[in-house]
Every structure is written in structure tokens, then in C-alpha cells.
PDB file of C-alpha atoms in Angstrom:
ATOM      1  CA  MET A 640     -12.999  19.456  42.030  1.00  0.00           C
ATOM      2  CA  LEU A 641     -10.921  16.324  42.477  1.00  0.00           C
ATOM      3  CA  THR A 642      -9.678  15.247  45.846  1.00  0.00           C
ATOM      4  CA  PRO A 643      -5.899  14.982  46.299  1.00  0.00           C
ATOM      5  CA  LYS A 644      -6.149  11.173  46.295  1.00  0.00           C
ATOM      6  CA  THR A 645      -8.076  11.194  43.008  1.00  0.00           C
ATOM      7  CA  GLN A 646      -5.563  13.611  41.459  1.00  0.00           C
ATOM      8  CA  GLN A 647      -2.735  11.249  42.390  1.00  0.00           C
ATOM      9  CA  ILE A 648      -4.548   8.333  40.753  1.00  0.00           C
ATOM     10  CA  VAL A 649      -5.093  10.362  37.578  1.00  0.00           C
ATOM     11  CA  GLN A 650      -1.419  11.387  37.497  1.00  0.00           C
ATOM     12  CA  LEU A 651      -0.344   7.778  38.014  1.00  0.00           C
ATOM     13  CA  ALA A 652      -2.602   6.641  35.163  1.00  0.00           C
ATOM     14  CA  HIS A 653      -1.082   9.275  32.837  1.00  0.00           C
ATOM     15  CA  LEU A 654       2.454   8.278  33.816  1.00  0.00           C
ATOM     16  CA  MET A 655       1.714   4.593  33.196  1.00  0.00           C
ATOM     17  CA  ARG A 656       0.206   5.355  29.793  1.00  0.00           C
ATOM     18  CA  ASP A 657       3.221   7.407  28.709  1.00  0.00           C
ATOM     19  CA  ALA A 658       5.888   5.100  30.184  1.00  0.00           C
ATOM     20  CA  PRO A 659       7.947   3.189  27.617  1.00  0.00           C
ATOM     21  CA  PHE A 660       7.657  -0.589  27.964  1.00  0.00           C
ATOM     22  CA  ASP A 661       9.607  -3.196  26.067  1.00  0.00           C
ATOM     23  CA  PRO A 662       7.486  -5.115  23.568  1.00  0.00           C
ATOM     24  CA  PRO A 663       6.494  -8.582  24.755  1.00  0.00           C
ATOM     25  CA  PRO A 664       8.556 -11.494  23.437  1.00  0.00           C
ATOM     26  CA  GLY A 665       7.019 -13.608  20.713  1.00  0.00           C
ATOM     27  CA  ASP A 666       8.425 -16.939  21.869  1.00  0.00           C
ATOM     28  CA  CYS A 667       5.003 -17.903  23.241  1.00  0.00           C
ATOM     29  CA  LEU A 668       3.522 -17.788  19.714  1.00  0.00           C
ATOM     30  CA  SER A 669       3.455 -20.644  17.228  1.00  0.00           C
ATOM     31  CA  PRO A 670       3.422 -19.285  13.676  1.00  0.00           C
ATOM     32  CA  VAL A 671       3.167 -21.537  10.644  1.00  0.00           C
ATOM     33  CA  GLY A 672       6.483 -20.298   9.297  1.00  0.00           C
ATOM     34  CA  GLU A 673       7.405 -18.876   5.938  1.00  0.00           C
ATOM     35  CA  TYR A 674       8.670 -22.218   4.606  1.00  0.00           C
ATOM     36  CA  ASN A 675       5.541 -24.161   5.602  1.00  0.00           C
ATOM     37  CA  LEU A 676       3.274 -21.411   4.293  1.00  0.00           C
ATOM     38  CA  ARG A 677       5.007 -21.601   0.903  1.00  0.00           C
ATOM     39  CA  LEU A 678       4.761 -25.406   0.846  1.00  0.00           C
ATOM     40  CA  GLY A 679       1.053 -25.292   1.738  1.00  0.00           C
ATOM     41  CA  ILE A 680       0.271 -22.795  -1.011  1.00  0.00           C
ATOM     42  CA  MET A 681       2.221 -24.800  -3.567  1.00  0.00           C
ATOM     43  CA  LYS A 682       0.601 -28.089  -2.553  1.00  0.00           C
ATOM     44  CA  GLU A 683      -2.992 -26.850  -2.520  1.00  0.00           C
ATOM     45  CA  LEU A 684      -3.069 -24.382  -5.419  1.00  0.00           C
ATOM     46  CA  ARG A 685      -0.059 -25.309  -7.606  1.00  0.00           C
ATOM     47  CA  PRO A 686       0.532 -21.678  -8.646  1.00  0.00           C
ATOM     48  CA  GLU A 687       3.018 -20.410 -11.200  1.00  0.00           C
ATOM     49  CA  LEU A 688       4.830 -18.108  -8.739  1.00  0.00           C
ATOM     50  CA  VAL A 689       4.777 -17.724  -4.949  1.00  0.00           C
ATOM     51  CA  GLY A 690       6.155 -15.051  -2.614  1.00  0.00           C
ATOM     52  CA  THR A 691       6.015 -15.414   1.182  1.00  0.00           C
ATOM     53  CA  PHE A 692       7.104 -13.283   4.117  1.00  0.00           C
ATOM     54  CA  GLN A 693       6.955 -13.509   7.915  1.00  0.00           C
ATOM     55  CA  ASP A 694       7.129 -10.241   9.834  1.00  0.00           C
ATOM     56  CA  SER A 695       9.032  -9.872  13.077  1.00  0.00           C
ATOM     57  CA  VAL A 696       7.139  -9.766  16.346  1.00  0.00           C
ATOM     58  CA  THR A 697       5.100  -6.602  16.812  1.00  0.00           C
ATOM     59  CA  CYS A 698       2.840  -5.498  19.621  1.00  0.00           C
ATOM     60  CA  HIS A 699      -0.895  -4.851  19.612  1.00  0.00           C
ATOM     61  CA  GLU A 700      -2.497  -3.608  22.839  1.00  0.00           C
ATOM     62  CA  GLY A 701       0.341  -5.136  24.858  1.00  0.00           C
ATOM     63  CA  HIS A 702       0.111  -8.564  23.227  1.00  0.00           C
ATOM     64  CA  PRO A 703       2.715 -10.048  20.862  1.00  0.00           C
ATOM     65  CA  LEU A 704       1.652 -10.404  17.224  1.00  0.00           C
ATOM     66  CA  ILE A 705       3.229 -12.050  14.186  1.00  0.00           C
ATOM     67  CA  VAL A 706       1.876 -11.512  10.673  1.00  0.00           C
ATOM     68  CA  GLU A 707       2.651 -14.025   7.933  1.00  0.00           C
ATOM     69  CA  ALA A 708       1.685 -13.480   4.322  1.00  0.00           C
ATOM     70  CA  GLY A 709       1.896 -15.191   0.982  1.00  0.00           C
ATOM     71  CA  VAL A 710       0.987 -14.050  -2.523  1.00  0.00           C
ATOM     72  CA  CYS A 711       0.681 -16.409  -5.483  1.00  0.00           C
ATOM     73  CA  LEU A 712      -0.008 -15.953  -9.166  1.00  0.00           C
ATOM     74  CA  GLY A 713      -2.183 -18.446 -11.022  1.00  0.00           C
ATOM     75  CA  GLY A 714      -2.916 -21.887  -9.737  1.00  0.00           C
ATOM     76  CA  ARG A 715      -5.600 -24.503  -9.676  1.00  0.00           C
ATOM     77  CA  ASP A 716      -9.147 -23.230  -9.081  1.00  0.00           C
ATOM     78  CA  ALA A 717      -7.938 -19.617  -8.985  1.00  0.00           C
ATOM     79  CA  LYS A 718     -10.421 -16.948 -10.004  1.00  0.00           C
ATOM     80  CA  PRO A 719      -9.499 -13.783 -11.921  1.00  0.00           C
ATOM     81  CA  GLY A 720      -8.703 -10.909  -9.579  1.00  0.00           C
ATOM     82  CA  ILE A 721      -7.657 -11.083  -5.948  1.00  0.00           C
ATOM     83  CA  THR A 722      -8.768 -13.946  -3.715  1.00  0.00           C
ATOM     84  CA  VAL A 723      -7.935 -13.465  -0.032  1.00  0.00           C
ATOM     85  CA  TYR A 724      -7.429 -16.399   2.340  1.00  0.00           C
ATOM     86  CA  ARG A 725      -7.419 -15.315   6.000  1.00  0.00           C
ATOM     87  CA  PHE A 726      -6.205 -17.179   9.069  1.00  0.00           C
ATOM     88  CA  ALA A 727      -6.098 -16.356  12.775  1.00  0.00           C
ATOM     89  CA  ASN A 728      -3.909 -18.591  14.939  1.00  0.00           C
ATOM     90  CA  ARG A 729      -3.827 -21.189  12.132  1.00  0.00           C
ATOM     91  CA  ILE A 730      -7.620 -21.326  11.877  1.00  0.00           C
ATOM     92  CA  PRO A 731      -9.241 -20.216   8.602  1.00  0.00           C
ATOM     93  CA  LEU A 732     -11.666 -17.307   8.818  1.00  0.00           C
ATOM     94  CA  LEU A 733     -14.492 -18.227   6.463  1.00  0.00           C
ATOM     95  CA  PHE A 734     -17.130 -15.539   6.965  1.00  0.00           C
ATOM     96  CA  GLU A 735     -17.349 -11.726   6.663  1.00  0.00           C
ATOM     97  CA  GLY A 736     -14.396 -11.597   4.281  1.00  0.00           C
ATOM     98  CA  GLY A 737     -15.230  -8.175   2.840  1.00  0.00           C
ATOM     99  CA  ALA A 738     -14.985  -6.380   6.182  1.00  0.00           C
ATOM    100  CA  ASP A 739     -11.724  -8.001   7.285  1.00  0.00           C
ATOM    101  CA  VAL A 740      -8.537  -5.957   7.569  1.00  0.00           C
ATOM    102  CA  ALA A 741      -6.618  -8.424   5.377  1.00  0.00           C
ATOM    103  CA  THR A 742      -9.130  -8.090   2.533  1.00  0.00           C
ATOM    104  CA  ILE A 743      -9.240  -4.303   2.755  1.00  0.00           C
ATOM    105  CA  VAL A 744      -5.441  -4.007   2.760  1.00  0.00           C
ATOM    106  CA  ALA A 745      -4.988  -6.503  -0.103  1.00  0.00           C
ATOM    107  CA  LYS A 746      -7.621  -4.946  -2.341  1.00  0.00           C
ATOM    108  CA  LYS A 747      -7.312  -1.234  -1.549  1.00  0.00           C
ATOM    109  CA  ARG A 748      -4.045  -0.382   0.208  1.00  0.00           C
ATOM    110  CA  VAL A 749      -1.411  -2.185  -1.890  1.00  0.00           C
ATOM    111  CA  ARG A 750      -0.498  -0.897  -5.361  1.00  0.00           C
ATOM    112  CA  TRP A 751      -0.023  -4.209  -7.149  1.00  0.00           C
ATOM    113  CA  ALA A 752       0.923  -2.482 -10.413  1.00  0.00           C
ATOM    114  CA  ALA A 753       4.190  -1.375  -8.784  1.00  0.00           C
ATOM    115  CA  TYR A 754       5.097  -5.080  -8.587  1.00  0.00           C
ATOM    116  CA  LYS A 755       4.147  -5.799 -12.233  1.00  0.00           C
ATOM    117  CA  ILE A 756       0.954  -7.559 -11.126  1.00  0.00           C
ATOM    118  CA  ASP A 757      -2.248  -6.733 -13.021  1.00  0.00           C
ATOM    119  CA  VAL A 758      -5.070  -7.747 -10.683  1.00  0.00           C
ATOM    120  CA  LYS A 759      -7.693  -7.321 -13.390  1.00  0.00           C
ATOM    121  CA  LYS A 760      -6.071  -9.850 -15.732  1.00  0.00           C
ATOM    122  CA  GLN A 761      -4.081 -12.137 -13.436  1.00  0.00           C
ATOM    123  CA  ARG A 762      -5.305 -14.576 -10.814  1.00  0.00           C
ATOM    124  CA  VAL A 763      -3.807 -13.470  -7.519  1.00  0.00           C
ATOM    125  CA  GLY A 764      -4.086 -15.433  -4.281  1.00  0.00           C
ATOM    126  CA  VAL A 765      -3.344 -13.532  -1.066  1.00  0.00           C
ATOM    127  CA  PHE A 766      -2.785 -15.436   2.183  1.00  0.00           C
ATOM    128  CA  VAL A 767      -2.666 -13.587   5.513  1.00  0.00           C
ATOM    129  CA  SER A 768      -2.125 -15.320   8.842  1.00  0.00           C
ATOM    130  CA  LEU A 769      -2.291 -13.481  12.182  1.00  0.00           C
ATOM    131  CA  VAL A 770      -0.749 -15.179  15.207  1.00  0.00           C
ATOM    132  CA  SER A 771      -1.262 -13.586  18.609  1.00  0.00           C
ATOM    133  CA  THR A 772      -2.335 -14.241  22.160  1.00  0.00           C
ATOM    134  CA  LYS A 773      -5.203 -11.817  21.548  1.00  0.00           C
ATOM    135  CA  ILE A 774      -6.661 -11.471  18.061  1.00  0.00           C
ATOM    136  CA  PRO A 775      -8.805  -8.301  17.875  1.00  0.00           C
ATOM    137  CA  PHE A 776     -11.951  -9.843  16.411  1.00  0.00           C
ATOM    138  CA  LYS A 777     -14.969  -7.671  15.721  1.00  0.00           C
ATOM    139  CA  GLY A 778     -18.167  -8.901  17.276  1.00  0.00           C
ATOM    140  CA  THR A 779     -18.694 -11.992  19.363  1.00  0.00           C
ATOM    141  CA  SER A 780     -18.741 -14.410  16.438  1.00  0.00           C
ATOM    142  CA  LYS A 781     -14.955 -14.142  15.816  1.00  0.00           C
ATOM    143  CA  GLU A 782     -15.492 -14.119  12.065  1.00  0.00           C
ATOM    144  CA  TYR A 783     -13.248 -11.231  11.035  1.00  0.00           C
ATOM    145  CA  VAL A 784     -10.596  -8.808  12.268  1.00  0.00           C
ATOM    146  CA  GLY A 785     -11.599  -5.146  12.103  1.00  0.00           C
ATOM    147  CA  GLU A 786      -9.599  -2.446  10.347  1.00  0.00           C
ATOM    148  CA  ASP A 787      -9.327  -0.111  13.351  1.00  0.00           C
ATOM    149  CA  ALA A 788      -6.115  -1.815  14.557  1.00  0.00           C
ATOM    150  CA  HIS A 789      -3.468   0.342  12.864  1.00  0.00           C
ATOM    151  CA  GLU A 790      -0.529  -1.836  13.937  1.00  0.00           C
ATOM    152  CA  ILE A 791      -2.111  -4.857  12.275  1.00  0.00           C
ATOM    153  CA  HIS A 792      -3.057  -2.862   9.194  1.00  0.00           C
ATOM    154  CA  ASP A 793       0.523  -1.615   8.747  1.00  0.00           C
ATOM    155  CA  ALA A 794       2.070  -5.041   9.433  1.00  0.00           C
ATOM    156  CA  ILE A 795      -0.165  -6.738   6.846  1.00  0.00           C
ATOM    157  CA  ARG A 796       0.636  -4.047   4.289  1.00  0.00           C
ATOM    158  CA  GLU A 797       4.393  -4.421   4.864  1.00  0.00           C
ATOM    159  CA  CYS A 798       4.181  -8.214   4.514  1.00  0.00           C
ATOM    160  CA  LEU A 799       2.182  -8.021   1.294  1.00  0.00           C
ATOM    161  CA  MET A 800       4.591  -5.461  -0.128  1.00  0.00           C
ATOM    162  CA  ALA A 801       7.528  -7.772   0.702  1.00  0.00           C
ATOM    163  CA  CYS A 802       5.733 -10.624  -1.087  1.00  0.00           C
ATOM    164  CA  GLY A 803       5.108  -8.310  -4.035  1.00  0.00           C
ATOM    165  CA  SER A 804       8.820  -7.479  -4.220  1.00  0.00           C
ATOM    166  CA  GLN A 805       9.670 -11.183  -4.325  1.00  0.00           C
ATOM    167  CA  LEU A 806       7.154 -11.754  -7.101  1.00  0.00           C
ATOM    168  CA  LYS A 807       8.431  -8.752  -9.056  1.00  0.00           C
ATOM    169  CA  ALA A 808      11.954 -10.239  -9.000  1.00  0.00           C
ATOM    170  CA  GLN A 809      10.624 -13.646 -10.076  1.00  0.00           C
ATOM    171  CA  LEU A 810       8.573 -12.067 -12.892  1.00  0.00           C
ATOM    172  CA  ALA A 811      11.616 -10.106 -14.104  1.00  0.00           C
ATOM    173  CA  LYS A 812      13.735 -13.273 -14.080  1.00  0.00           C
ATOM    174  CA  ARG A 813      11.044 -15.218 -15.942  1.00  0.00           C
ATOM    175  CA  ASP A 814      10.562 -12.518 -18.588  1.00  0.00           C
TER     176      ASP A 814
END
């Protein structure tokens, strides 16, 4: 049996958990920006088509988060299929690519055929940049972001779908 003091602490904890708080502002973050992301992709890969999108500020575990994404078709040194380039606070994540949330979303959670993109025949480059005061890395090595963060998963998916819509319009115009 809990003492009255302990019961009050438990009630206070439940009230704090259920209380609505405004999301934190994102003005403390420094994203690359949609324009600069597009320029970087075009400079480094020289693709045929590029679509970029920057999501609005979201919240993950009380910390502000911005997701930026870019999708390109073709380009120099591009391999057939999907190649995912991942960044966290402007720093490239080079290891454990298969377990990262960006790779999982790009390869399994987005229906590229809906955007007239055939990932088996075309060379698709996917760029995902997470900007936050607290990136939810898995493990102590900070090599990848785990898939258990649903807010991040959904934000990446929405950004990639917005890029796909841009590419679909560009493909329709080209054809």
C-alpha cells in the first residue's frame, strides 16, 4: 500500500505526462535548407532530376526536430536501385546503414511506383538529414538512428513522399 505522499507523487507524474505542452521552437536548429540540399545534390551527383523537401519543426521526446530529404534520379557514380545517404546534424552517417530508420523507410515504407519511379531499373539517390538537439542514436557509437522513434519514421516518410510527388510532376512534364 502506498503512503499518501507517494500517491500524490504518482498522481502528479500522471498529470504531467498527460498535460498538453506546446512543441519547442525550432529556431535553435540549423538545417541545411531545401535550396542548399538541392544544390549539393546537383553539384556532387549531377542527376537528371531532383526533388527536395524540408519538413516543419516536429517534436521528439520534447526536443525540436527538422527532417530534410532529397531524392534524385540518375547521376554520376549512381548504382542501380536505391542508394541512401544519411546525415545527422549535417554530419554523414557512414556505418550501419541497413539498420537505420532512413534506409528502412526509403526501401520498405515508400511505394515508389506510385511516383512513376521503378527502383529496380532506375538509379535512385535518397538523402535524409535529421537536425535536432537530441538525435536518438542506437548504441554508444552514434552510427545509426533506430526505427523505434515513430515521429521520426513518419516525418521521413512524409518528406520522401513529398520528394516523390515533385519527381512525378517533373517526369510527367519531361515525358
